[in-house]
Each structure stands twice: as structure tokens, then as C-alpha cells.
């Protein structure tokens, strides 16, 4: 084979891309549009101004990374609620099993992916931080 | 045995078996929902339907149908599966299906069956139930919306607990389980109904929402309260004991527990537990290191004979034996004892002289095998509730005759055909003597009795106890005494049962001998269903006796030790787990002794009143944190292993004693297992036992009998004085010793001391429930709340001893009956 041919073929691709829409996003000025089924940070759904979660412990049970901590309690109406609901984002593998397991559709995964932080402690998301705003 | 064919398998089964039992015996599983092996067959749910060829393939319930010769049974044809599915669909029709918030989830029979039979749609439609939920008591939540009407709760409460709090009410679709007048539940809170409920209709509130069933680690153990020695399973999560779990295959009692065993576990993880050794500095208890504390104690123990010790019989056999070694060999003192001395004297003195062995001559299993039970004090139910269940079942299922001699009526008196002879308090021994005399006079004794040593003496000594004379003294009639005597003597098998404990000063060696005399006269010992069963108070009371942890060979007993503290003969007192300030008679004397003693060491779980007076306090471990053995009242030696890791800053009493032995220059055995090997080698009856064999199953330590008649001293009960009431002390159902004060369950139901008095006295003194009374005796006076009840006879009042907030020993100095005045 002519030693020039592969170079020409390579350059062809390079030139073609010069006229195509760039794939790279100029993050953070440009932001991605995440799809509906993107598995980002968890969100606890709210209904009647309360978290829907009934603290059934199915998500911590199913979680393969064992990063969910739930502590149930009884409120004044004898209803069960999660007094503690925490997810350790350093351990979460974003598999979405928790969402699938939830029997009351109280949990979702949002498009939020910017999870960087300065302290280890800040990766443990408390119920307050997870509540859907 | 009959031959049957189940699912094409030729099997045999006992004649009395039901189809369900026959299948189970042969490893064939038939699903059940309303059946429980402890209860009578009921047949409410129809989950267990099977086909029997001889019945033309009709579907019949396996749990109620007995097997017959040649039966051909099919347990899972497509028709049966269909029928079972429909049963489930109908059950789920009105069921709330709120598994996410239901604590039964994961352990729910309905949930499991629904899953197994893949019932994921429902052909029917109906409204859900709208019953209101009973949150009125702190221990049991009743949500009748989840009930599947299996009736197990009502049946267990009736058949075994014999309380009868629950029953079916209303009819048809409205049927539900309810209490009297459809009111809130108010019962003895044994939790038996909760344990058998197949669904989440009855739940334990102390455990509510604490954890999911599948997240618990299950640890088998032995109850740390009374001498019944019930086996239990602790549910542990994150190193905390969160609940007790029902296991119908555990122990002679098949998983049954009383309120203390089931709901009283919270002391284990109590925030009040001591977590650091304390040393008194400048008059104040300050935290310190183990090394400093133990060095201080070891230094004091070197003083030898001026050292004395009191231990609680809640310690393991190994700990008690090691403590004894420490005291005898390394310290050089014989002054040690437990349980105020009198609480074990029935065994150590009474049975030793009457039967030649410091143990009961019968076991709990004899109760149901007997023909007649003679119970001394109705309190036997309150002190040992699960033994009480055995009595209930004996009387109700086996038709065993129950006679009670007591100073008050009680729950046992309510059993069918039970006779209760209510005598003036303090006359127990006299009444037993009168029965013995009647047996001799009416020639109801067996011939062999005359060959038993002491026969001649007993005949002469009993001459003054004619039925008539005792009747006059005790308030009974001579006819009743004679009738009881002849019933006891003529019964084929008869068993005498009496409780002992720190609240029962009158249940001493004399009472034991008086009871033993009856058994010896009529030859009712050493046989199945016969003998005398002394119910020892604490979980290891019998073990403490077997280990010889009481005053012998001239050592001082508990009460003498306290005297010696005052006189200065005892300068160092080591108290392991006892709280004498609350539980020993005569608080003033105990206080004076603890004040006077130069150096007081207390090893405890909690900073009790006694511990608060100590110079050194050592934080010890509960039964859930250690390894060892407990010996139950009928000498079942049972192994316990740690269910949770102990707090790093606490030590088991075994470690404490072993460390002290080393500090005193001795050499201690390394592990409880090694100590037990020593115990097995030296303790009569324990030969051949070892931790390894006991790990699997407890074993009975054998008891030999060398009978002899002994003349019991009968102290006349105090004269009735005008305007005074006779106070008897004892235990209340919800508590055992002073430990249960730290169990939330018991404290929810019975939080404080009280004075129980008869309606007659209440109306004389114009007292109503919960009135605050000033109760005074010669020893002092104190305030107690009134509880008016129908079981007390006029002139007699009862007070439990467990509470340090209302220490009954402020007015009680250790006599079986105390005369008191009561004022509002
Ligand atoms: S599965 Fe759903 S309801 Fe259950 S604990 Fe998780 S978020 Fe809460
Ligand atoms: S009783 Fe069983 S089936 Fe019913 S809600 Fe509770 S766990 Fe679910
Ligand atoms: S707790 Fe015991 S006494 Fe009370 S209703 Fe249940 S079984 Fe009966
Ligand atoms: S409450 Fe429980 S045990 Fe009682 S009938 Fe209902 S389902 Fe059965
Ligand atoms: S307190 Fe006694 S009767 Fe009750 S569960 Fe414990 S050992 Fe059994
Ligand atoms: S288990 Fe047989 S009818 Fe319920």
C-alpha cells in the first residue's frame, strides 16, 4: 500500500469533523441535557408536604453497595416515617435498584450529576438534602 | 401406628395424629395458617385442605382430621392448589396489604403464602376493613384490619395463658377479635397472642418500627429473670438487642414466655448501664481505670477474714464458682451468701435434710404428668408465670386436680375446679402439718413411710397439729383440711409446688420440710408426676445453691454479714449484683451496715442505690454479653453465649474475679468452659456435662434422694391486733427481683410499688384505688398507692418488694407477716 494513503484517509476524517457540530460540551458554560432515565442523585418524592417514603427498608435491603441508612419512627398519628434517611454517595453505584424496589414510588433518581465536594462528610446525603425541592 | 399413603408415599403415623401431623412427621409440607401445635385443632382457615381418596376426593382440612388405617391422601393436586389460592384471595380481599409499614413483613405467614401460591391478582372486589386500631396499652398494638380470624390469639390466651382477654365478637363479615365490651386490651401482657399471630394484627409495640425481621440476627439464649429458665431468641441488630423472637420449637415451654421474658429485655442496652469503673474520691464517685479500681479492690481483699461477699444468683455457674474460689482460696474467707439467705434455705436446709439433696425432687415437666397439684400460695403463678402456664394446661387439658393453700386468692384460684383454702397469713407450715397428721391418723400413709428415718419423732411432734386445732388457728375448717389430706394421699400421683424468693420470708426450710413430710408419708416422690418442686426465684438460684455459694462451715450468712458490718467484724464487703438496700429485709439495718463497712465494692450493671454507696463500682455484663451456664429451678443446666459484644469498658464478673485472683497471686482458669469442667468434676449431679454438650441442648443435673422426716418449726402467726392489717410481701407478675426495674416493658405495666387491699378493708378505711396511703409498722412508715382488689381476704394486705422507689423493706424486717396500720 502507498504509505501516503492512510495519512490521506486520516486527514479526510479530520477535515470532515471540522465541518460537523462539535461533540464536546463547553462545561460548565454549556450543560448537558440529561435523558429522562438518567440515574443521578436520588430524590425523595414529596406528597401532601411530606416525604412519601414510609421507611419500609426495602431500598437499604436491596442496595448492593449497602449505602442507604433508614431509621423508621412512628409519628403522632401512629404512621411510619423515616426519621433518618441517608445515602452515602461515595458508595452508591447508581444502579437504581432502590428506585425499582420502592413499593410506594417514593424514590427517584434525578438528573443531578454534579456531586463533587470538598469533605467526605458532605457526600452523605441526609433526608433534608434528598427531599425533592 | 397406622399406615397411610401421602402423595404416593407409604408412611406410618401414630394413631392420634392428624393428617397434618402425619405429613409433617414424614417431611411432607402442608401449608397452615390457623394451626399451632400447642393449641387444640381448630380448622378456621382452610389453607391445609387435602384430598382423601376414601372420602371420594372431597377436600378436607388436614389439621383437624385424624388419620385412619389405609388412608390415601393427596396434598397438592391442581384442585387443591386452586382451592388454596382462593382461600388466599378471599383473605386478601379485605386485607389492607400495607406490608411496607407492617412490622410483620418478612415473618408473615399470609405474605409468605401469597408469595408461594403466586396470588397476584384478585377476582373479587370488596371494601377494606375500617376497624379502629387499639393503641391503648404500651406493649401490644391490635390492628384488626390485618386479622385473618385464625383465632390463635384467643385460643392461646384461653388454653395456655388462661386469661381469656380475647375472643371473637360480632358475626358474619363483621366478625373480629375483641376484648371485653369491645374495649381496649388490658391483660397480663404475656405477649403470647403476639407471638402466635400469623399476621401483623398483633404487634409488640416496644419493637415497633425498630427493624425489619430480616435484618435481625437471631441468638438463642436463656431468660435472665426467673428460675423457670425459659429459652429465648434475642433479635439483634447493630449490637443491640431489639426484641425477643418467638420460636415454637424452643424449650419445654415451646417458645412461650411471660411478660418479663418477652418485653423486659431493654435493660441490656439501657442508656443507664454503667460504662466505666468508679472510685470514691473526696466523697464522690469518679470515673477511673480498671487497673486502678481492681488494684484498690485487690489490696482490700488481702485483709482476709474481715472480707465478706454477697452475690446475686443472676451470675452464671462459672462466675459463682470462680467467686467462691477467689473468696475461699485467695482471700481466705467463708463469709459469702446470696439472696438474703432465706430465699434459698428451702433448698439448702430444707430439702437437704428431708431429701438428702439441695434440689427439688421433681421437675417442671412433672406438672402435666401428675394427677393432683398442691400449690402453696397462689403467688406461684406470679413468680414463675411459665410454670403457671404448665399448671393451666395440666388443669384444663389433662384434668389434673388443683388444690391451693394460700393467704390470698390469685389467678390460679380461677382455674376450673381449683380449690383454694385461704388461711390466715403465716400458717402455711401449721396447715401442712395438720395435713400430715390427718394422713397419719387416718392411716393414709404408705407402709414404706415407717421405715424412713425420723418417722417416730414426726408422729409425736405432730400431735399438737390436729386438724381442729390448726383450723382454729388458721381460719380454715377442719373438714377442709381433712378433705385435702385425703385427696392428696389417695391421688395416684401428686406434686407439691411452692415458690421461694426474697419476698417470701415464710417459704423457708421449715416449709420445705413440712411439704416434704407429706410426700414422704404418702410415698409421692421419686416417681413421675410426684415430688416437691421448689420454684427458685432467680434465673440461677438453683445454680448458686449447686455451686455452694452460701454460708457453710461456720461462714456468716447474709444477715449475719450485715450485722458483722455494723459490729466491725466485716471491714470489706464485695457485693456482686445484689441490691440489698431494696431487696433485703430491714432497710435501716442494711443502710447502717453499708454505712458502717469500711470498704464496699459493688459490681453491677446499673448505679443502684447500693452501688451509689460503694467505694468502688465495677461495671459488669448482662446475660446477653457473656458465656456460661444457668441452672433452672428443676436443675436444667443450660448454656448461654454472648448475643452482643460487650461495651469495651465493662467486664464480665468472670473476668473481674479472674483478674482479682491473679492480682492476689493466684492462678485463675482462663475461660468459663474450663471452670465448668472443674464444676462438672466436683458438683454432684453435674458429672459428664460440658459446655460442648450443653451448647446443643440443656441437660438435667440428676438429684439423688435420701429421705428423712424432719420436724418443721411452725412459728405461730402474729396475733391479730385491732385496727391493724397483716402485711404479706411477695412478687408481682411483671417483675422479678430488682432487675426488671430497668426493663421498659415491665415498667410500662407496673411502674411502682403499691399496697393491695381487700374491698372490705377499703370500705372500712374509705380507700379508693390510687389513694396515697401511709403504711406504718413497728419498723417505720412509708407511702404507697392503694390498689383495691377482690382477691385479698379482709385484714390482709399485700405489697411487692421490687421497687427502689418504694422500698417495702422500710416497714418490713423479714418476718413472713408484719402488722401494719394504714392511713390516708
Ligand atoms: S423503598 Fe421507598 S418507602 Fe421503602 S425505605 Fe426506600 S424510599 Fe422509603
Ligand atoms: S399482615 Fe402480612 S400481608 Fe398483611 S400487611 Fe402485614 S406483612 Fe403484609
Ligand atoms: S398478652 Fe397474654 S394475657 Fe394478654 S391477651 Fe395476649 S395472650 Fe392474653
Ligand atoms: S389477631 Fe392474629 S392471631 Fe388473632 S385471630 Fe387475628 S390473625 Fe389470628
Ligand atoms: S421470667 Fe421466668 S417465666 Fe418469664 S420468660 Fe423468663 S424464665 Fe420464663
Ligand atoms: S390450618 Fe387447617 S384449617 Fe387452618
PDB file of N, CA, C and O in Angstrom, chain A residues 54-58 61 72-74 77-80 103-104, chain B residues 99-103 135 141 205 208-212 214 237:
ATOM      1  N   UNK A  54     -42.180   5.633  53.365  1.00  0.00           N
ATOM      2  CA  UNK A  54     -42.788   5.107  54.582  1.00  0.00           C
ATOM      3  C   UNK A  54     -41.785   4.273  55.392  1.00  0.00           C
ATOM      4  O   UNK A  54     -42.157   3.548  56.284  1.00  0.00           O
ATOM      5  N   UNK A  55     -40.542   4.390  55.056  1.00  0.00           N
ATOM      6  CA  UNK A  55     -39.481   3.706  55.796  1.00  0.00           C
ATOM      7  C   UNK A  55     -39.705   2.199  55.834  1.00  0.00           C
ATOM      8  O   UNK A  55     -39.698   1.583  56.889  1.00  0.00           O
ATOM      9  N   UNK A  56     -39.895   1.615  54.673  1.00  0.00           N
ATOM     10  CA  UNK A  56     -40.143   0.181  54.626  1.00  0.00           C
ATOM     11  C   UNK A  56     -38.860  -0.625  54.620  1.00  0.00           C
ATOM     12  O   UNK A  56     -38.882  -1.838  54.759  1.00  0.00           O
ATOM     13  N   UNK A  57     -37.737   0.020  54.469  1.00  0.00           N
ATOM     14  CA  UNK A  57     -36.419  -0.634  54.483  1.00  0.00           C
ATOM     15  C   UNK A  57     -36.171  -1.521  53.254  1.00  0.00           C
ATOM     16  O   UNK A  57     -35.268  -2.335  53.261  1.00  0.00           O
ATOM     17  N   UNK A  58     -36.970  -1.386  52.211  1.00  0.00           N
ATOM     18  CA  UNK A  58     -36.692  -2.237  51.058  1.00  0.00           C
ATOM     19  C   UNK A  58     -35.490  -1.738  50.287  1.00  0.00           C
ATOM     20  O   UNK A  58     -34.697  -2.522  49.783  1.00  0.00           O
ATOM     21  N   UNK A  61     -32.350  -2.733  51.904  1.00  0.00           N
ATOM     22  CA  UNK A  61     -32.200  -4.183  51.803  1.00  0.00           C
ATOM     23  C   UNK A  61     -31.693  -4.589  50.426  1.00  0.00           C
ATOM     24  O   UNK A  61     -30.836  -5.453  50.305  1.00  0.00           O
ATOM     25  N   UNK A  72     -36.635   4.015  60.963  1.00  0.00           N
ATOM     26  CA  UNK A  72     -38.051   4.319  60.971  1.00  0.00           C
ATOM     27  C   UNK A  72     -38.477   4.850  62.335  1.00  0.00           C
ATOM     28  O   UNK A  72     -37.834   4.595  63.336  1.00  0.00           O
ATOM     29  N   UNK A  73     -39.565   5.574  62.347  1.00  0.00           N
ATOM     30  CA  UNK A  73     -40.147   6.025  63.608  1.00  0.00           C
ATOM     31  C   UNK A  73     -41.650   6.170  63.412  1.00  0.00           C
ATOM     32  O   UNK A  73     -42.149   6.059  62.286  1.00  0.00           O
ATOM     33  N   UNK A  74     -42.342   6.380  64.507  1.00  0.00           N
ATOM     34  CA  UNK A  74     -43.792   6.475  64.477  1.00  0.00           C
ATOM     35  C   UNK A  74     -44.167   7.925  64.753  1.00  0.00           C
ATOM     36  O   UNK A  74     -43.686   8.508  65.728  1.00  0.00           O
ATOM     37  N   UNK A  77     -49.571  10.409  64.538  1.00  0.00           N
ATOM     38  CA  UNK A  77     -50.756   9.678  64.073  1.00  0.00           C
ATOM     39  C   UNK A  77     -50.500   8.190  63.964  1.00  0.00           C
ATOM     40  O   UNK A  77     -51.244   7.481  63.300  1.00  0.00           O
ATOM     41  N   UNK A  78     -49.427   7.730  64.577  1.00  0.00           N
ATOM     42  CA  UNK A  78     -49.025   6.322  64.535  1.00  0.00           C
ATOM     43  C   UNK A  78     -48.622   5.890  63.127  1.00  0.00           C
ATOM     44  O   UNK A  78     -48.659   4.728  62.802  1.00  0.00           O
ATOM     45  N   UNK A  79     -48.280   6.836  62.256  1.00  0.00           N
ATOM     46  CA  UNK A  79     -47.823   6.464  60.925  1.00  0.00           C
ATOM     47  C   UNK A  79     -46.316   6.295  60.926  1.00  0.00           C
ATOM     48  O   UNK A  79     -45.602   6.965  61.674  1.00  0.00           O
ATOM     49  N   UNK A  80     -45.867   5.418  60.058  1.00  0.00           N
ATOM     50  CA  UNK A  80     -44.445   5.143  59.988  1.00  0.00           C
ATOM     51  C   UNK A  80     -43.787   6.129  59.034  1.00  0.00           C
ATOM     52  O   UNK A  80     -44.299   6.389  57.953  1.00  0.00           O
ATOM     53  N   UNK A 103     -41.865   0.336  47.119  1.00  0.00           N
ATOM     54  CA  UNK A 103     -43.254  -0.069  46.887  1.00  0.00           C
ATOM     55  C   UNK A 103     -44.220   1.109  46.824  1.00  0.00           C
ATOM     56  O   UNK A 103     -45.361   0.943  46.416  1.00  0.00           O
ATOM     57  N   UNK A 104     -43.789   2.273  47.259  1.00  0.00           N
ATOM     58  CA  UNK A 104     -44.716   3.406  47.265  1.00  0.00           C
ATOM     59  C   UNK A 104     -44.258   4.519  46.332  1.00  0.00           C
ATOM     60  O   UNK A 104     -44.747   5.645  46.420  1.00  0.00           O
TER      61      UNK A 104
ATOM     62  N   UNK B  99     -48.013  -3.964  53.785  1.00  0.00           N
ATOM     63  CA  UNK B  99     -46.731  -4.583  54.146  1.00  0.00           C
ATOM     64  C   UNK B  99     -45.590  -3.578  54.335  1.00  0.00           C
ATOM     65  O   UNK B  99     -44.755  -3.763  55.207  1.00  0.00           O
ATOM     66  N   UNK B 100     -45.505  -2.502  53.539  1.00  0.00           N
ATOM     67  CA  UNK B 100     -44.373  -1.590  53.741  1.00  0.00           C
ATOM     68  C   UNK B 100     -44.316  -1.000  55.150  1.00  0.00           C
ATOM     69  O   UNK B 100     -43.243  -0.682  55.634  1.00  0.00           O
ATOM     70  N   UNK B 101     -45.451  -0.822  55.784  1.00  0.00           N
ATOM     71  CA  UNK B 101     -45.411  -0.240  57.127  1.00  0.00           C
ATOM     72  C   UNK B 101     -45.767  -1.266  58.200  1.00  0.00           C
ATOM     73  O   UNK B 101     -45.916  -0.923  59.359  1.00  0.00           O
ATOM     74  N   UNK B 102     -45.919  -2.516  57.804  1.00  0.00           N
ATOM     75  CA  UNK B 102     -46.336  -3.546  58.752  1.00  0.00           C
ATOM     76  C   UNK B 102     -45.095  -4.255  59.282  1.00  0.00           C
ATOM     77  O   UNK B 102     -44.289  -4.753  58.512  1.00  0.00           O
ATOM     78  N   UNK B 103     -44.949  -4.272  60.602  1.00  0.00           N
ATOM     79  CA  UNK B 103     -43.761  -4.874  61.193  1.00  0.00           C
ATOM     80  C   UNK B 103     -43.685  -6.383  61.003  1.00  0.00           C
ATOM     81  O   UNK B 103     -42.656  -6.989  61.238  1.00  0.00           O
ATOM     82  N   UNK B 135     -54.411   1.368  70.373  1.00  0.00           N
ATOM     83  CA  UNK B 135     -53.079   1.814  70.797  1.00  0.00           C
ATOM     84  C   UNK B 135     -53.085   2.087  72.304  1.00  0.00           C
ATOM     85  O   UNK B 135     -52.262   2.845  72.803  1.00  0.00           O
ATOM     86  N   UNK B 141     -50.043  -3.726  70.191  1.00  0.00           N
ATOM     87  CA  UNK B 141     -50.900  -2.947  69.294  1.00  0.00           C
ATOM     88  C   UNK B 141     -51.827  -3.923  68.585  1.00  0.00           C
ATOM     89  O   UNK B 141     -51.389  -4.961  68.103  1.00  0.00           O
ATOM     90  N   UNK B 205     -45.321  -3.453  70.682  1.00  0.00           N
ATOM     91  CA  UNK B 205     -45.044  -2.027  70.499  1.00  0.00           C
ATOM     92  C   UNK B 205     -43.624  -1.607  70.858  1.00  0.00           C
ATOM     93  O   UNK B 205     -43.078  -0.713  70.208  1.00  0.00           O
ATOM     94  N   UNK B 208     -41.801  -1.704  67.837  1.00  0.00           N
ATOM     95  CA  UNK B 208     -42.450  -1.170  66.646  1.00  0.00           C
ATOM     96  C   UNK B 208     -41.497  -0.326  65.787  1.00  0.00           C
ATOM     97  O   UNK B 208     -40.858   0.605  66.266  1.00  0.00           O
ATOM     98  N   UNK B 209     -41.432  -0.678  64.519  1.00  0.00           N
ATOM     99  CA  UNK B 209     -40.616   0.034  63.536  1.00  0.00           C
ATOM    100  C   UNK B 209     -39.132   0.080  63.873  1.00  0.00           C
ATOM    101  O   UNK B 209     -38.388   0.891  63.322  1.00  0.00           O
ATOM    102  N   UNK B 210     -38.681  -0.737  64.800  1.00  0.00           N
ATOM    103  CA  UNK B 210     -37.262  -0.681  65.197  1.00  0.00           C
ATOM    104  C   UNK B 210     -36.373  -1.292  64.112  1.00  0.00           C
ATOM    105  O   UNK B 210     -35.275  -0.826  63.880  1.00  0.00           O
ATOM    106  N   UNK B 211     -36.838  -2.361  63.502  1.00  0.00           N
ATOM    107  CA  UNK B 211     -36.024  -3.003  62.462  1.00  0.00           C
ATOM    108  C   UNK B 211     -36.910  -3.952  61.683  1.00  0.00           C
ATOM    109  O   UNK B 211     -37.992  -4.325  62.139  1.00  0.00           O
ATOM    110  N   UNK B 212     -36.445  -4.339  60.527  1.00  0.00           N
ATOM    111  CA  UNK B 212     -37.139  -5.353  59.752  1.00  0.00           C
ATOM    112  C   UNK B 212     -36.716  -6.721  60.232  1.00  0.00           C
ATOM    113  O   UNK B 212     -35.563  -6.921  60.633  1.00  0.00           O
ATOM    114  N   UNK B 214     -35.928  -9.348  58.720  1.00  0.00           N
ATOM    115  CA  UNK B 214     -34.788  -9.980  58.036  1.00  0.00           C
ATOM    116  C   UNK B 214     -33.456  -9.327  58.395  1.00  0.00           C
ATOM    117  O   UNK B 214     -32.409  -9.868  58.089  1.00  0.00           O
ATOM    118  N   UNK B 237     -29.641  -6.288  66.265  1.00  0.00           N
ATOM    119  CA  UNK B 237     -29.199  -5.521  65.105  1.00  0.00           C
ATOM    120  C   UNK B 237     -28.262  -4.434  65.595  1.00  0.00           C
ATOM    121  O   UNK B 237     -28.538  -3.816  66.635  1.00  0.00           O
TER     122      UNK B 237
END
